[in-house]
């Protein structure tokens, strides 16, 4: 199975300086992610999960080390290329869904296709397909405020998928959901991972949510504690 | 990976901007302040009579009305940017460039300026016709009247430059950590 990794993280470090003291949010992390994998990142609060995602997604620059996506060193990309990466290569899913409040479910899902340069009508068509895929075909015209938490997260999943990214970064996607809904969201992500061969990296601090992962990376204090292959 | 970047044109900005204007509470406040200043301008543009002191007095009032409208619009736009901090961060996560965010806010200002100017023209001409029986509908100076739209869009865009700049420069990581 092991070919070229899709994402390669080499000696990655991100320090913050706060009132004279240095906080090592990440401190020398080495990781590889392969195409089609479902990887869970587990670690207590403050262990560096979000920091790692920000660096992989090109939202933040590391203090030390490298991130390669598809063999490309993110440090070499300018703001335009990073925006393209975030738009086309990576899909984001957040703990608090982060939908646009004034847009309907359909428009929320179609929004990233605008940045990808697709005509609006085509984007809407693609969005509708995806909303059906996540079981929300009857909620197209609803605003986020008219949807349940689980439904909002399914809209967010559809939005993350709409530009056919290679990678989905899900930062505690079940953190704001009750247990049963959370399990169903993870089930949906794993189904999309198998059916669409999208690489999913999901952060959590709930060990209940790591069932069915190909690998589990345990983070602690900005370092990889262990990697468990399942 | 290619050297291609992401897209967000004027049409896209109008589409999203209109949703924001319809979906949020601040637009009526902006439109009201712009339309009051515009109505006053339209009124003055049409009423070319009166003594020199009266005209100077009116111009002073207009100046005050314009400043008040601009300050009010700038404040409301800034509040609107802060309220949407997280959403703007999300836009950047989805591929928006700084200039896309800037464009969105300027287009929102433009739309509100045009609506406010339109209402101002209406109010201004009605009050002119009521207060001055010597001017009839056919005698209205339409060129002077349409310059109202120029003023209204100018006020709204100029006063939104700083809020739009703030939105553009926002750091998506901080924005996403931001709890409203
Ligand atoms: N902008 C910042 N300034 C200073 N310190 C920061 C900043 N962002 C993160 N940190 C620190 O870096 C460490 C890692 O934070 P991070 O958000 O990556 O953790 P996390 O694993 O995502 O935690 P959680 O499960 O609570 O989301 C923490 O100690 C945090 O306080
Ligand atoms: Mg986190």
Short mmCIF file of C-alpha atoms and ligand atoms in Angstrom, two decimals:
data_model
loop_
_atom_site.label_atom_id
_atom_site.label_comp_id
_atom_site.label_asym_id
_atom_site.label_seq_id
_atom_site.Cartn_x
_atom_site.Cartn_y
_atom_site.Cartn_z
CA UNK A 1 0.00 0.00 0.00
CA UNK A 2 2.74 2.43 0.93
CA UNK A 3 3.42 4.61 -2.08
CA UNK A 4 4.23 8.31 -1.96
CA UNK A 5 2.58 9.93 1.04
CA UNK A 6 -0.13 12.49 0.24
CA UNK A 7 0.95 14.59 3.20
CA UNK A 8 4.35 14.51 4.79
CA UNK A 9 5.08 16.36 8.01
CA UNK A 10 8.77 16.63 8.87
CA UNK A 11 10.08 17.80 12.25
CA UNK A 12 7.20 20.24 12.46
CA UNK A 13 7.26 22.77 15.27
CA UNK A 14 5.12 25.78 16.11
CA UNK A 15 6.03 27.92 19.10
CA UNK A 16 4.06 30.79 20.51
CA UNK A 17 5.59 33.46 22.65
CA UNK A 18 3.28 34.63 25.38
CA UNK A 19 4.49 37.27 27.84
CA UNK A 20 8.09 36.14 27.64
CA UNK A 21 7.46 32.41 27.94
CA UNK A 22 7.55 30.11 24.94
CA UNK A 23 4.63 27.74 24.40
CA UNK A 24 5.53 24.75 22.27
CA UNK A 25 2.18 23.97 20.65
CA UNK A 26 3.94 21.52 18.33
CA UNK A 27 7.47 20.36 18.93
CA UNK A 28 9.08 18.13 16.31
CA UNK A 29 6.24 16.14 14.79
CA UNK A 30 6.93 13.62 12.02
CA UNK A 31 3.92 12.11 10.27
CA UNK A 32 2.89 10.69 6.91
CA UNK A 33 -0.62 10.43 5.57
CA UNK A 34 -1.48 8.24 2.59
CA UNK A 35 -4.16 8.56 -0.03
CA UNK A 36 -7.48 7.11 1.04
CA UNK A 37 -6.59 6.74 4.71
CA UNK A 38 -8.85 7.54 7.64
CA UNK A 39 -6.61 8.76 10.45
CA UNK A 40 -7.73 9.90 13.88
CA UNK A 41 -5.63 12.36 15.84
CA UNK A 42 -6.29 11.94 19.53
CA UNK A 43 -4.95 14.10 22.29
CA UNK A 44 -6.08 16.08 25.29
CA UNK A 45 -7.02 19.72 25.04
CA UNK A 46 -3.96 21.81 24.23
CA UNK A 47 -1.98 18.92 22.76
CA UNK A 48 -1.64 20.70 19.41
CA UNK A 49 -4.32 19.14 17.19
CA UNK A 50 -5.70 22.40 15.85
CA UNK A 51 -2.20 23.82 15.46
CA UNK A 52 -1.25 20.80 13.33
CA UNK A 53 -4.35 21.24 11.15
CA UNK A 54 -3.65 24.94 10.66
CA UNK A 55 -0.16 24.11 9.44
CA UNK A 56 -1.28 21.29 7.12
CA UNK A 57 -3.99 23.55 5.71
CA UNK A 58 -1.51 26.34 5.03
CA UNK A 59 -3.33 28.76 7.37
CA UNK A 60 -0.26 29.12 9.56
CA UNK A 61 3.51 29.02 9.05
CA UNK A 62 5.67 26.72 11.19
CA UNK A 63 8.46 27.85 13.50
CA UNK A 64 10.52 24.92 12.23
CA UNK A 65 10.05 21.94 9.94
CA UNK A 66 8.14 21.24 6.76
CA UNK A 67 4.75 20.23 5.45
CA UNK A 68 4.60 18.62 2.01
CA UNK A 69 1.28 18.14 0.27
CA UNK A 70 1.54 15.99 -2.84
CA UNK A 71 5.28 16.52 -2.69
CA UNK A 72 4.99 20.32 -2.66
CA UNK A 73 6.61 22.20 0.21
CA UNK A 74 3.94 24.56 1.56
CA UNK A 75 6.63 27.07 2.55
CA UNK A 76 7.26 27.69 -1.15
CA UNK A 77 3.67 28.67 -1.90
CA UNK A 78 2.46 32.27 -2.02
CA UNK A 79 -0.90 33.52 -0.72
CA UNK A 80 -2.62 32.79 -4.04
CA UNK A 81 -1.39 29.22 -4.23
CA UNK A 82 -2.27 28.60 -0.59
CA UNK A 83 -5.81 29.84 -1.23
CA UNK A 84 -6.01 27.47 -4.17
CA UNK A 85 -4.78 24.63 -1.94
CA UNK A 86 -7.42 25.38 0.71
CA UNK A 87 -10.08 25.61 -1.94
CA UNK A 88 -9.33 22.62 -4.14
CA UNK A 89 -7.15 20.19 -2.22
CA UNK A 90 -8.44 20.45 1.32
CA UNK A 91 -11.89 20.45 2.86
CA UNK A 92 -12.45 21.71 6.40
CA UNK A 93 -14.92 20.53 9.00
CA UNK A 94 -15.09 22.34 12.33
CA UNK A 95 -16.44 21.62 15.77
CA UNK A 96 -18.96 24.45 15.54
CA UNK A 97 -19.91 23.75 11.91
CA UNK A 98 -19.13 27.31 10.81
CA UNK A 99 -21.82 27.59 8.20
CA UNK A 100 -22.66 30.99 6.73
CA UNK A 101 -25.80 32.09 8.59
CA UNK A 102 -27.46 34.03 5.78
CA UNK A 103 -27.09 31.27 3.19
CA UNK A 104 -29.33 28.24 2.79
CA UNK A 105 -27.95 24.72 3.14
CA UNK A 106 -27.72 24.50 -0.65
CA UNK A 107 -25.93 27.84 -1.00
CA UNK A 108 -23.55 27.01 1.84
CA UNK A 109 -22.47 23.85 0.09
CA UNK A 110 -22.18 25.64 -3.28
CA UNK A 111 -20.08 28.53 -1.91
CA UNK A 112 -16.65 26.86 -2.26
CA UNK A 113 -17.37 26.12 -5.93
CA UNK A 114 -17.48 29.88 -6.52
CA UNK A 115 -13.89 30.20 -5.31
CA UNK A 116 -13.02 27.21 -7.49
CA UNK A 117 -14.29 29.16 -10.50
CA UNK A 118 -17.42 27.11 -11.25
CA UNK A 119 -20.51 28.88 -12.61
CA UNK A 120 -23.10 29.33 -9.83
CA UNK A 121 -25.74 27.11 -11.45
CA UNK A 122 -23.26 24.26 -11.75
CA UNK A 123 -22.17 24.74 -8.18
CA UNK A 124 -25.77 24.55 -7.01
CA UNK A 125 -26.25 21.32 -8.96
CA UNK A 126 -23.18 19.77 -7.40
CA UNK A 127 -24.27 20.98 -3.97
CA UNK A 128 -27.67 19.39 -4.36
CA UNK A 129 -26.13 16.04 -5.26
CA UNK A 130 -23.93 16.15 -2.17
CA UNK A 131 -26.74 17.17 0.14
CA UNK A 132 -28.70 14.17 -1.12
CA UNK A 133 -25.65 12.01 -0.50
CA UNK A 134 -25.52 13.10 3.16
CA UNK A 135 -29.26 12.59 3.52
CA UNK A 136 -30.41 16.21 3.43
CA UNK A 137 -32.14 16.25 0.05
CA UNK A 138 -35.27 17.62 1.72
CA UNK A 139 -33.50 20.47 3.53
CA UNK A 140 -31.94 22.36 0.60
CA UNK A 141 -33.66 25.69 1.28
CA UNK A 142 -33.22 25.71 5.04
CA UNK A 143 -31.01 28.22 6.80
CA UNK A 144 -28.46 26.83 9.29
CA UNK A 145 -30.58 28.22 12.14
CA UNK A 146 -33.44 26.03 10.96
CA UNK A 147 -31.36 22.84 11.13
CA UNK A 148 -30.39 20.60 14.04
CA UNK A 149 -26.75 20.39 15.09
CA UNK A 150 -26.30 17.03 13.38
CA UNK A 151 -27.90 18.33 10.20
CA UNK A 152 -25.66 21.41 10.25
CA UNK A 153 -22.60 19.21 10.52
CA UNK A 154 -23.82 17.14 7.56
CA UNK A 155 -24.16 20.37 5.55
CA UNK A 156 -20.59 21.21 6.59
CA UNK A 157 -19.43 17.77 5.42
CA UNK A 158 -21.11 18.29 2.06
CA UNK A 159 -19.46 21.71 1.81
CA UNK A 160 -16.07 20.20 2.59
CA UNK A 161 -16.56 17.64 -0.20
CA UNK A 162 -17.95 19.86 -2.93
CA UNK A 163 -14.68 20.71 -4.67
CA UNK A 164 -13.60 17.05 -4.62
CA UNK A 165 -10.65 17.61 -2.27
CA UNK A 166 -7.98 14.98 -1.71
CA UNK A 167 -7.93 15.67 2.00
CA UNK A 168 -10.51 16.50 4.62
CA UNK A 169 -9.36 17.98 7.91
CA UNK A 170 -12.02 17.51 10.55
CA UNK A 171 -11.23 19.30 13.82
CA UNK A 172 -13.36 17.71 16.52
CA UNK A 173 -16.31 17.24 14.18
CA UNK A 174 -18.37 15.63 16.94
CA UNK A 175 -17.39 18.00 19.74
CA UNK A 176 -20.72 19.82 19.74
CA UNK A 177 -22.91 16.79 19.12
CA UNK A 178 -24.52 14.28 21.42
CA UNK A 179 -23.06 10.81 21.42
CA UNK A 180 -25.45 9.12 19.06
CA UNK A 181 -25.37 11.98 16.51
CA UNK A 182 -21.58 12.09 16.81
CA UNK A 183 -21.31 8.41 16.00
CA UNK A 184 -23.51 8.85 12.96
CA UNK A 185 -21.37 11.76 11.73
CA UNK A 186 -18.22 9.63 12.08
CA UNK A 187 -20.04 6.82 10.26
CA UNK A 188 -20.83 9.24 7.42
CA UNK A 189 -17.22 10.45 7.23
CA UNK A 190 -15.97 6.86 7.09
CA UNK A 191 -18.46 6.01 4.38
CA UNK A 192 -17.32 8.99 2.29
CA UNK A 193 -13.71 7.99 2.97
CA UNK A 194 -14.34 4.53 1.47
CA UNK A 195 -16.69 5.51 -1.34
CA UNK A 196 -14.87 8.63 -2.54
CA UNK A 197 -11.35 7.65 -1.52
CA UNK A 198 -10.82 10.98 0.17
CA UNK A 199 -8.17 11.05 2.88
CA UNK A 200 -9.73 12.05 6.17
CA UNK A 201 -7.82 13.27 9.18
CA UNK A 202 -10.11 13.71 12.15
CA UNK A 203 -9.07 15.19 15.48
CA UNK A 204 -10.90 14.21 18.64
CA UNK A 205 -10.41 13.82 22.33
CA UNK A 206 -13.16 11.27 22.57
CA UNK A 207 -11.68 7.77 22.17
CA UNK A 208 -15.16 6.50 21.31
CA UNK A 209 -14.80 8.25 17.96
CA UNK A 210 -11.68 6.44 16.76
CA UNK A 211 -13.34 3.13 15.92
CA UNK A 212 -12.87 2.21 12.28
CA UNK A 213 -9.79 4.41 11.77
CA UNK A 214 -6.93 3.02 9.70
CA UNK A 215 -4.51 4.62 12.09
CA UNK A 216 -4.66 6.55 15.32
CA UNK A 217 -2.05 9.19 16.13
CA UNK A 218 -1.77 10.05 19.80
CA UNK A 219 -0.57 13.58 20.47
CA UNK A 220 0.60 14.92 23.81
CA UNK A 221 2.20 18.28 24.57
CA UNK A 222 2.94 18.90 20.93
CA UNK A 223 4.63 15.57 20.29
CA UNK A 224 3.54 12.27 18.82
CA UNK A 225 3.18 9.88 21.71
CA UNK A 226 2.40 6.78 19.64
CA UNK A 227 0.93 5.73 16.33
CA UNK A 228 -1.45 2.82 16.35
CA UNK A 229 -2.10 0.92 13.13
CA UNK A 230 -5.43 -0.85 13.13
CA UNK B 1 -0.45 21.95 -8.00
CA UNK B 2 -0.81 24.75 -10.48
CA UNK B 3 -0.09 28.43 -10.23
CA UNK B 4 -3.82 29.05 -10.56
CA UNK B 5 -5.55 30.90 -7.77
CA UNK B 6 -9.12 31.21 -6.58
CA UNK B 7 -11.97 33.25 -8.05
CA UNK B 8 -14.56 35.66 -6.69
CA UNK B 9 -15.88 38.18 -9.19
CA UNK B 10 -18.24 41.12 -9.06
CA UNK B 11 -21.31 38.94 -9.72
CA UNK B 12 -20.31 36.61 -6.89
CA UNK B 13 -19.78 39.57 -4.58
CA UNK B 14 -23.25 40.94 -5.48
CA UNK B 15 -24.88 37.57 -4.88
CA UNK B 16 -23.30 37.04 -1.49
CA UNK B 17 -23.55 40.73 -0.54
CA UNK B 18 -27.28 40.76 -1.22
CA UNK B 19 -27.75 37.71 1.01
CA UNK B 20 -25.89 39.46 3.80
CA UNK B 21 -27.89 42.67 3.36
CA UNK B 22 -31.18 40.77 3.42
CA UNK B 23 -30.21 38.40 6.19
CA UNK B 24 -28.77 40.81 8.72
CA UNK B 25 -30.27 43.62 10.75
CA UNK B 26 -27.83 46.45 10.04
CA UNK B 27 -28.77 47.29 6.46
CA UNK B 28 -31.89 49.34 7.35
CA UNK B 29 -29.79 51.52 9.66
CA UNK B 30 -27.27 52.22 6.92
CA UNK B 31 -29.93 52.78 4.31
CA UNK B 32 -31.82 55.16 6.59
CA UNK B 33 -28.80 57.35 7.33
CA UNK B 34 -27.72 57.42 3.70
CA UNK B 35 -31.21 58.23 2.48
CA UNK B 36 -31.60 61.12 4.93
CA UNK B 37 -28.38 62.74 3.78
CA UNK B 38 -29.30 62.07 0.14
CA UNK B 39 -32.80 63.45 0.58
CA UNK B 40 -31.32 66.62 1.97
CA UNK B 41 -28.86 66.85 -0.91
CA UNK B 42 -31.60 66.25 -3.48
CA UNK B 43 -33.74 68.91 -1.84
CA UNK B 44 -30.92 71.45 -1.98
CA UNK B 45 -30.03 70.51 -5.54
CA UNK B 46 -33.61 71.21 -6.62
CA UNK B 47 -34.31 74.30 -4.50
CA UNK B 48 -32.05 76.79 -6.16
CA UNK B 49 -33.90 79.76 -4.71
CA UNK B 50 -33.60 81.76 -1.54
CA UNK B 51 -31.23 84.36 -0.20
CA UNK B 52 -27.48 83.83 -0.07
CA UNK B 53 -27.55 83.31 3.71
CA UNK B 54 -30.30 80.74 3.39
CA UNK B 55 -28.30 78.83 0.78
CA UNK B 56 -25.10 78.90 2.86
CA UNK B 57 -27.11 77.76 5.85
CA UNK B 58 -28.52 74.85 3.86
CA UNK B 59 -25.06 73.86 2.66
CA UNK B 60 -23.86 73.73 6.24
CA UNK B 61 -26.75 71.53 7.19
CA UNK B 62 -25.96 69.27 4.24
CA UNK B 63 -22.34 69.02 5.32
CA UNK B 64 -23.42 67.97 8.80
CA UNK B 65 -25.91 65.45 7.41
CA UNK B 66 -23.23 63.89 5.19
CA UNK B 67 -20.71 63.64 8.02
CA UNK B 68 -23.29 62.10 10.33
CA UNK B 69 -24.30 59.57 7.67
CA UNK B 70 -20.69 58.65 6.94
CA UNK B 71 -19.76 58.20 10.60
CA UNK B 72 -22.89 56.17 11.25
CA UNK B 73 -22.27 53.95 8.24
CA UNK B 74 -18.61 53.40 9.17
CA UNK B 75 -19.62 52.40 12.71
CA UNK B 76 -22.36 50.05 11.59
CA UNK B 77 -20.12 48.44 8.96
CA UNK B 78 -17.38 47.94 11.54
CA UNK B 79 -19.86 46.26 13.88
CA UNK B 80 -21.03 44.09 11.02
CA UNK B 81 -17.44 43.02 10.33
CA UNK B 82 -16.88 42.10 13.98
CA UNK B 83 -20.12 40.17 14.16
CA UNK B 84 -19.06 38.23 11.10
CA UNK B 85 -15.49 37.75 12.21
CA UNK B 86 -15.75 34.00 12.25
CA UNK B 87 -17.64 33.80 8.96
CA UNK B 88 -15.02 35.91 7.23
CA UNK B 89 -12.42 33.52 8.62
CA UNK B 90 -14.44 30.66 7.14
CA UNK B 91 -14.49 32.38 3.74
CA UNK B 92 -10.71 32.57 3.86
CA UNK B 93 -10.54 28.89 4.79
CA UNK B 94 -12.69 28.05 1.78
CA UNK B 95 -10.35 29.89 -0.57
CA UNK B 96 -11.19 33.60 -0.38
CA UNK B 97 -8.26 35.95 -0.93
CA UNK B 98 -7.88 39.19 0.99
CA UNK B 99 -9.09 41.17 -1.99
CA UNK B 100 -12.18 38.97 -2.32
CA UNK B 101 -13.20 39.83 1.24
CA UNK B 102 -12.53 43.52 0.56
CA UNK B 103 -14.62 43.39 -2.60
CA UNK B 104 -17.52 41.73 -0.78
CA UNK B 105 -17.71 44.49 1.80
CA UNK B 106 -17.36 47.31 -0.72
CA UNK B 107 -20.10 45.78 -2.84
CA UNK B 108 -22.35 45.55 0.21
CA UNK B 109 -21.68 49.24 0.84
CA UNK B 110 -22.39 50.05 -2.80
CA UNK B 111 -25.74 48.26 -2.76
CA UNK B 112 -26.81 50.05 0.42
CA UNK B 113 -25.59 53.36 -0.98
CA UNK B 114 -27.65 52.91 -4.13
CA UNK B 115 -30.79 51.94 -2.23
CA UNK B 116 -30.30 54.80 0.21
CA UNK B 117 -29.70 57.23 -2.66
CA UNK B 118 -32.83 56.06 -4.45
CA UNK B 119 -34.95 56.58 -1.36
CA UNK B 120 -33.26 59.95 -0.82
CA UNK B 121 -34.13 61.07 -4.35
CA UNK B 122 -37.74 60.16 -3.74
CA UNK B 123 -37.94 61.90 -0.37
CA UNK B 124 -36.01 64.93 -1.62
CA UNK B 125 -38.20 65.51 -4.65
CA UNK B 126 -41.41 64.98 -2.74
CA UNK B 127 -40.44 67.53 -0.11
CA UNK B 128 -39.35 69.99 -2.81
CA UNK B 129 -42.64 69.65 -4.66
CA UNK B 130 -44.59 70.09 -1.44
CA UNK B 131 -42.67 73.05 -0.11
CA UNK B 132 -42.29 74.88 -3.40
CA UNK B 133 -45.35 75.14 -5.59
CA UNK B 134 -43.46 76.98 -8.32
CA UNK B 135 -41.55 73.79 -9.22
CA UNK B 136 -43.57 71.18 -11.11
CA UNK B 137 -42.65 67.57 -11.96
CA UNK B 138 -41.65 68.60 -15.48
CA UNK B 139 -39.52 71.44 -14.18
CA UNK B 140 -37.30 69.19 -12.06
CA UNK B 141 -33.60 69.22 -12.81
CA UNK B 142 -33.06 65.50 -13.33
CA UNK B 143 -29.32 65.82 -13.78
CA UNK B 144 -28.98 67.48 -10.38
CA UNK B 145 -31.28 64.83 -8.96
CA UNK B 146 -29.27 61.90 -10.29
CA UNK B 147 -26.07 63.32 -8.85
CA UNK B 148 -27.63 62.29 -5.54
CA UNK B 149 -26.73 58.68 -6.36
CA UNK B 150 -23.13 59.74 -6.84
CA UNK B 151 -23.11 61.29 -3.40
CA UNK B 152 -24.83 58.35 -1.71
CA UNK B 153 -22.51 55.72 -3.17
CA UNK B 154 -19.51 57.91 -2.41
CA UNK B 155 -20.51 58.25 1.25
CA UNK B 156 -21.18 54.55 1.65
CA UNK B 157 -18.04 53.36 -0.08
CA UNK B 158 -15.65 55.84 1.51
CA UNK B 159 -17.00 55.12 4.98
CA UNK B 160 -16.69 51.38 4.39
CA UNK B 161 -13.06 51.46 3.28
CA UNK B 162 -11.68 51.07 6.78
CA UNK B 163 -14.16 48.35 7.88
CA UNK B 164 -13.47 46.46 4.64
CA UNK B 165 -9.74 46.79 5.23
CA UNK B 166 -10.13 45.36 8.73
CA UNK B 167 -12.12 42.44 7.35
CA UNK B 168 -9.55 41.83 4.65
CA UNK B 169 -6.61 41.79 7.06
CA UNK B 170 -8.22 39.47 9.58
CA UNK B 171 -6.26 36.37 10.43
CA UNK B 172 -8.41 33.28 9.77
CA UNK B 173 -6.85 31.29 12.62
CA UNK B 174 -7.74 33.95 15.16
CA UNK B 175 -11.13 34.45 13.56
CA UNK B 176 -11.94 30.77 13.92
CA UNK B 177 -10.93 30.75 17.58
CA UNK B 178 -13.08 33.83 18.17
CA UNK B 179 -16.23 33.11 20.18
CA UNK B 180 -19.09 35.47 19.38
N1 LIG C 1 -2.48 32.05 19.05
C1 LIG C 1 -1.95 31.42 20.11
N2 LIG C 1 -1.21 32.09 20.99
C2 LIG C 1 -0.66 31.49 22.05
N3 LIG C 1 -0.78 30.19 22.32
C3 LIG C 1 -1.51 29.45 21.48
C4 LIG C 1 -2.13 30.02 20.33
N4 LIG C 1 -2.79 29.04 19.68
C5 LIG C 1 -2.59 27.93 20.38
N5 LIG C 1 -1.82 28.15 21.47
C6 LIG C 1 -1.40 27.15 22.45
O1 LIG C 1 -0.89 26.03 21.79
C7 LIG C 1 -1.24 24.84 22.45
C8 LIG C 1 -1.92 23.90 21.47
O2 LIG C 1 -3.19 24.45 21.10
P1 LIG C 1 -4.18 23.73 20.11
O3 LIG C 1 -5.31 24.65 19.89
O4 LIG C 1 -3.44 23.26 18.92
O5 LIG C 1 -4.64 22.47 20.96
P2 LIG C 1 -5.79 21.40 20.64
O6 LIG C 1 -5.16 20.04 20.74
O7 LIG C 1 -6.47 21.73 19.39
O8 LIG C 1 -6.76 21.60 21.87
P3 LIG C 1 -8.36 21.49 21.95
O9 LIG C 1 -8.67 20.04 22.08
O10 LIG C 1 -8.69 22.26 23.18
O11 LIG C 1 -8.90 22.12 20.71
C9 LIG C 1 -2.08 25.24 23.62
O12 LIG C 1 -1.29 25.26 24.76
C10 LIG C 1 -2.54 26.63 23.26
O13 LIG C 1 -2.77 27.39 24.42
MG1 LIG C 2 -8.43 22.29 18.85
#
